[in-house]
Structure formats: C-alpha cells, structure tokens
Amino acid sequence: MQQWQINEDFAKQIEDFRTLPVLYRHALNELQNKIDVIKSEWQVRDGFSPIEHVKSRIKEPKSILQKMQRKGYEFSLENMEQFIHDIAGMRIVCAFVKDIYRLVDHLSAREDMRILEIKDYIAHPKPNGYQSLHLIIAIPLILLEGTRWVKVEIQLRTLAMDFWASMEHILYYKFDKQLPAHVAEELKEAARAADELDQKMLRLRREILELSEGDGPGPGQRKA
C-alpha cells in the first residue's frame, strides 16, 4: 500500500481538496430539486408518489483519503474525481421494487443528467444478501469557467431493503467487521425474508389496483 509523504505539494492538495466538497454539495442540491419535481409530478398525475424518502450526504475527507489509499491511488484531485464515485451520495427509498425500475427508466431518459454506471444488486444480490440498485450519474453545474459535470452515486432501495441494510451496517460494526458465521447466515435469511415481503406487497398492490379499476376512479382520483 502506497504511503504518502507530508510535504508542501501534499499540503497544497489538501487545501485545494477542502474547496471541492462545495461542488459536490451543489450537485446534490441540483439532484434533490429534480427528484422533488419528479415526486410532485407523480403525486399530481397518479395521486401518489412512489418515492418514500430521500437522504443525501457528502463523504468525509478522511474516508475519501482512506479509500484512495486502500485502492492504491496516488492522492490528487484528478484521481479523486476520476476514481472515487461516491463522494456525493443520495439514497432514494421507494415503496415497491417496480417503482425503483420506473424511476431508473425516467432518469435514464432525461437530458439534464448522464447515467454513467448501473449496478443492479436487486436482480443480482451480493453474497451477504444485500439488495439495492446503484447508479453513478453526472450532474451539470454551470460555473464561471463553464459547465462542469459532477458525479453523484444514487442508491435505490425499497423500505424492506433499507431496513435490512441499516441493521446489517449496525451488526457489521458491532462485531468489528467480522461477523460470526451463524450471524452472517441469519442475515442472508433475513434478506430473503425482506425480498419475499417486497414481492408479497407488490402482489397485494397489483390486486388492489385491479379491484379499484373495476370500480372506476372516484372524484379527484386517477388510476395508478
């Protein structure tokens, strides 16, 4: 693992590094505004929004440096922007799996952002049972020197997936990142249970919608 020497050049990089999070914060704000508009439009059109809640964060400088060192990248702003994709992160929690793919299709069709990478851990869960859909997108910022595209990682989950991931995170650090075999197996079983719950709720939703369509929409209501 490469070790960095503290020198004047490194110190300057650190100083420059402190200004960079401002760009990522602006990118998150831009993305948040777009998601808010999507939620509002779906609410007006369909009578409900499939997006339950949204959280965002900027990765701590220490975590960024540790990740770069762990991956063997020399510290530079260029390497950080090129290789570290989750400095700005947003988590979007939806009610149903179907809504996640619906949102991804919509984001992919927009001209005011670029989808750079998709990792589908819903269709292909991680070995520990983790499920989520990850996007790396680029958001354009209009700056004095011109347009700059800033990367943001989006994690899309259902409520059940988000609950499982939160519990896994707590246990992971409780056991100092070394889970006992029986705990790891129980977590896999819990992930399967969460997936079954998602599928069951989706079937119930479909059945309810079919019944409501038979009765026709009431005043001020639209079919979903």
Short mmCIF file of C-alpha atoms in Angstrom, two decimals:
data_model
loop_
_atom_site.label_atom_id
_atom_site.label_comp_id
_atom_site.label_asym_id
_atom_site.label_seq_id
_atom_site.Cartn_x
_atom_site.Cartn_y
_atom_site.Cartn_z
CA MET A 1 0.00 0.00 0.00
CA GLN A 2 1.41 3.35 -1.03
CA GLN A 3 2.28 5.76 1.77
CA TRP A 4 2.04 9.49 1.20
CA GLN A 5 4.65 11.91 2.47
CA ILE A 6 3.54 15.15 4.07
CA ASN A 7 5.22 17.89 2.04
CA GLU A 8 4.37 21.29 0.63
CA ASP A 9 2.81 19.84 -2.51
CA PHE A 10 0.67 17.47 -0.47
CA ALA A 11 -0.36 20.31 1.83
CA LYS A 12 -1.50 22.33 -1.18
CA GLN A 13 -3.51 19.37 -2.42
CA ILE A 14 -5.21 19.18 0.96
CA GLU A 15 -6.05 22.90 0.80
CA ASP A 16 -7.49 22.53 -2.71
CA PHE A 17 -9.35 19.44 -1.56
CA ARG A 18 -11.26 21.45 1.03
CA THR A 19 -12.96 23.52 -1.66
CA LEU A 20 -14.10 20.53 -3.72
CA PRO A 21 -16.96 19.37 -1.45
CA VAL A 22 -18.78 22.61 -2.30
CA LEU A 23 -19.19 21.39 -5.88
CA TYR A 24 -20.49 18.04 -4.73
CA ARG A 25 -22.94 19.76 -2.39
CA HIS A 26 -24.22 21.88 -5.28
CA ALA A 27 -24.60 18.73 -7.39
CA LEU A 28 -26.63 17.08 -4.61
CA ASN A 29 -28.81 20.18 -4.32
CA GLU A 30 -29.44 20.13 -8.08
CA LEU A 31 -30.32 16.45 -7.96
CA GLN A 32 -32.59 16.97 -4.94
CA ASN A 33 -34.50 19.65 -6.83
CA LYS A 34 -35.00 17.30 -9.77
CA ILE A 35 -36.23 14.49 -7.51
CA ASP A 36 -38.64 16.90 -5.76
CA VAL A 37 -40.13 17.85 -9.14
CA ILE A 38 -40.50 14.17 -10.08
CA LYS A 39 -42.26 13.44 -6.79
CA SER A 40 -44.63 16.37 -7.28
CA GLU A 41 -45.47 15.41 -10.86
CA TRP A 42 -46.18 11.80 -9.93
CA GLN A 43 -48.29 12.97 -6.98
CA VAL A 44 -50.41 15.19 -9.21
CA ARG A 45 -50.68 12.72 -12.08
CA ASP A 46 -51.13 9.44 -10.21
CA GLY A 47 -52.44 10.58 -6.84
CA PHE A 48 -49.37 9.22 -5.02
CA SER A 49 -45.60 9.32 -5.21
CA PRO A 50 -43.64 6.05 -5.29
CA ILE A 51 -40.70 7.80 -3.56
CA GLU A 52 -40.99 7.38 0.21
CA HIS A 53 -38.00 9.42 1.34
CA VAL A 54 -34.62 10.73 0.23
CA LYS A 55 -31.35 11.14 2.12
CA SER A 56 -28.06 12.61 0.94
CA ARG A 57 -24.55 13.02 2.29
CA ILE A 58 -21.03 14.15 1.37
CA LYS A 59 -18.30 11.61 2.13
CA GLU A 60 -15.97 12.70 4.92
CA PRO A 61 -12.47 13.77 3.76
CA LYS A 62 -10.87 11.10 5.96
CA SER A 63 -13.00 8.39 4.36
CA ILE A 64 -12.11 9.61 0.87
CA LEU A 65 -8.39 9.56 1.63
CA GLN A 66 -8.63 6.10 3.21
CA LYS A 67 -10.49 4.76 0.19
CA MET A 68 -7.93 6.18 -2.22
CA GLN A 69 -5.07 4.72 -0.22
CA ARG A 70 -6.86 1.35 0.08
CA LYS A 71 -7.32 1.22 -3.69
CA GLY A 72 -3.72 2.24 -4.30
CA TYR A 73 -4.37 5.60 -5.97
CA GLU A 74 -1.89 8.43 -5.57
CA PHE A 75 -3.57 11.36 -3.88
CA SER A 76 -4.57 14.05 -6.37
CA LEU A 77 -7.76 15.90 -7.11
CA GLU A 78 -7.75 14.40 -10.60
CA ASN A 79 -7.57 10.83 -9.23
CA MET A 80 -10.20 11.59 -6.64
CA GLU A 81 -12.67 12.91 -9.21
CA GLN A 82 -11.92 10.11 -11.67
CA PHE A 83 -11.87 7.07 -9.40
CA ILE A 84 -13.94 7.90 -6.30
CA HIS A 85 -17.56 7.92 -7.44
CA ASP A 86 -19.39 8.14 -4.12
CA ILE A 87 -18.11 11.43 -2.70
CA ALA A 88 -21.65 12.75 -3.13
CA GLY A 89 -24.29 10.17 -2.29
CA MET A 90 -28.06 10.03 -2.35
CA ARG A 91 -30.33 7.25 -1.13
CA ILE A 92 -33.84 7.08 -2.56
CA VAL A 93 -36.25 4.72 -0.83
CA CYS A 94 -39.32 3.57 -2.75
CA ALA A 95 -42.33 1.57 -1.66
CA PHE A 96 -42.02 -1.16 -4.30
CA VAL A 97 -39.33 -2.75 -6.49
CA LYS A 98 -41.34 -1.84 -9.57
CA ASP A 99 -41.10 1.84 -8.63
CA ILE A 100 -37.30 1.64 -8.48
CA TYR A 101 -37.06 0.48 -12.08
CA ARG A 102 -39.69 3.01 -13.09
CA LEU A 103 -37.56 5.79 -11.62
CA VAL A 104 -34.37 4.46 -13.24
CA ASP A 105 -36.08 4.42 -16.65
CA HIS A 106 -37.15 8.02 -16.15
CA LEU A 107 -33.69 9.20 -15.05
CA SER A 108 -32.08 7.40 -17.99
CA ALA A 109 -34.30 9.29 -20.43
CA ARG A 110 -33.53 12.75 -19.04
CA GLU A 111 -31.21 15.14 -20.87
CA ASP A 112 -30.18 17.09 -17.75
CA MET A 113 -28.07 14.25 -16.33
CA ARG A 114 -25.94 11.37 -17.53
CA ILE A 115 -26.14 7.78 -16.32
CA LEU A 116 -22.51 6.60 -16.20
CA GLU A 117 -22.91 3.22 -14.50
CA ILE A 118 -25.64 0.90 -13.23
CA LYS A 119 -25.09 -1.90 -10.70
CA ASP A 120 -28.22 -3.94 -10.09
CA TYR A 121 -27.93 -5.73 -6.76
CA ILE A 122 -31.67 -6.36 -6.80
CA ALA A 123 -31.56 -8.68 -9.79
CA HIS A 124 -28.16 -9.95 -8.60
CA PRO A 125 -27.86 -9.62 -4.77
CA LYS A 126 -24.45 -9.60 -3.12
CA PRO A 127 -23.34 -12.84 -1.41
CA ASN A 128 -24.32 -11.46 2.02
CA GLY A 129 -27.87 -10.82 0.82
CA TYR A 130 -27.54 -7.07 0.19
CA GLN A 131 -30.04 -5.71 -2.33
CA SER A 132 -30.10 -2.26 -3.88
CA LEU A 133 -29.73 -0.62 -7.26
CA HIS A 134 -26.74 1.71 -7.60
CA LEU A 135 -26.39 4.44 -10.18
CA ILE A 136 -23.41 6.65 -10.89
CA ILE A 137 -24.73 9.76 -12.58
CA ALA A 138 -23.22 13.08 -13.63
CA ILE A 139 -24.97 16.36 -12.88
CA PRO A 140 -24.06 19.52 -14.87
CA LEU A 141 -23.11 22.61 -12.88
CA ILE A 142 -22.96 25.93 -14.71
CA LEU A 143 -19.86 27.63 -13.26
CA LEU A 144 -17.91 30.77 -14.12
CA GLU A 145 -15.37 28.72 -16.08
CA GLY A 146 -18.11 26.79 -17.89
CA THR A 147 -20.15 23.62 -17.42
CA ARG A 148 -18.70 21.00 -15.10
CA TRP A 149 -20.19 17.52 -14.74
CA VAL A 150 -20.05 16.25 -11.15
CA LYS A 151 -20.59 12.62 -10.19
CA VAL A 152 -23.19 11.50 -7.68
CA GLU A 153 -23.93 7.96 -6.53
CA ILE A 154 -27.60 7.09 -6.09
CA GLN A 155 -28.71 4.03 -4.13
CA LEU A 156 -32.31 2.98 -4.72
CA ARG A 157 -33.97 0.60 -2.26
CA THR A 158 -37.35 -0.48 -1.04
CA LEU A 159 -38.34 0.11 2.57
CA ALA A 160 -37.56 -3.54 3.36
CA MET A 161 -34.14 -3.38 1.69
CA ASP A 162 -33.30 -0.16 3.53
CA PHE A 163 -34.23 -1.65 6.89
CA TRP A 164 -32.10 -4.74 6.22
CA ALA A 165 -29.10 -2.65 5.10
CA SER A 166 -29.33 -0.46 8.22
CA MET A 167 -29.38 -3.49 10.52
CA GLU A 168 -26.52 -5.14 8.62
CA HIS A 169 -24.45 -1.97 9.00
CA ILE A 170 -25.07 -1.87 12.75
CA LEU A 171 -24.13 -5.53 13.21
CA TYR A 172 -21.12 -5.21 10.93
CA TYR A 173 -19.53 -2.59 13.16
CA LYS A 174 -20.78 -4.20 16.37
CA PHE A 175 -18.63 -7.21 15.55
CA ASP A 176 -15.70 -5.10 14.30
CA LYS A 177 -16.36 -6.05 10.65
CA GLN A 178 -16.01 -9.79 11.41
CA LEU A 179 -19.45 -11.36 11.63
CA PRO A 180 -19.75 -14.82 13.21
CA ALA A 181 -20.79 -17.43 10.66
CA HIS A 182 -24.21 -18.00 12.23
CA VAL A 183 -24.93 -14.24 12.25
CA ALA A 184 -23.94 -13.94 8.59
CA GLU A 185 -26.26 -16.83 7.73
CA GLU A 186 -29.12 -15.29 9.70
CA LEU A 187 -28.59 -12.04 7.79
CA LYS A 188 -28.86 -13.90 4.49
CA GLU A 189 -32.10 -15.47 5.67
CA ALA A 190 -33.38 -12.04 6.73
CA ALA A 191 -32.53 -10.68 3.26
CA ARG A 192 -34.54 -13.48 1.67
CA ALA A 193 -37.44 -12.67 4.00
CA ALA A 194 -37.23 -8.98 3.05
CA ASP A 195 -37.32 -9.92 -0.64
CA GLU A 196 -40.34 -12.16 -0.07
CA LEU A 197 -42.07 -9.30 1.75
CA ASP A 198 -41.38 -6.95 -1.18
CA GLN A 199 -42.81 -9.47 -3.63
CA LYS A 200 -45.88 -10.11 -1.49
CA MET A 201 -46.63 -6.40 -1.07
CA LEU A 202 -46.24 -5.91 -4.83
CA ARG A 203 -48.78 -8.67 -5.48
CA LEU A 204 -51.18 -7.09 -2.98
CA ARG A 205 -50.75 -3.71 -4.63
CA ARG A 206 -51.49 -5.21 -8.04
CA GLU A 207 -54.60 -6.92 -6.71
CA ILE A 208 -55.87 -3.74 -5.04
CA LEU A 209 -55.30 -1.72 -8.21
CA GLU A 210 -57.17 -4.29 -10.28
CA LEU A 211 -60.11 -4.15 -7.85
CA SER A 212 -60.14 -0.33 -7.85
CA GLU A 213 -60.03 -0.24 -11.66
CA GLY A 214 -63.13 -2.41 -11.69
CA ASP A 215 -64.96 0.19 -9.60
CA GLY A 216 -63.56 3.14 -11.58
CA PRO A 217 -61.78 6.16 -10.13
CA GLY A 218 -63.60 8.27 -7.59
CA PRO A 219 -63.85 12.08 -7.64
CA GLY A 220 -60.41 13.67 -7.81
CA GLN A 221 -58.71 10.26 -8.20
CA ARG A 222 -56.81 8.76 -11.09
CA LYS A 223 -55.78 5.25 -11.88
CA ALA A 224 -52.18 4.39 -10.94
#
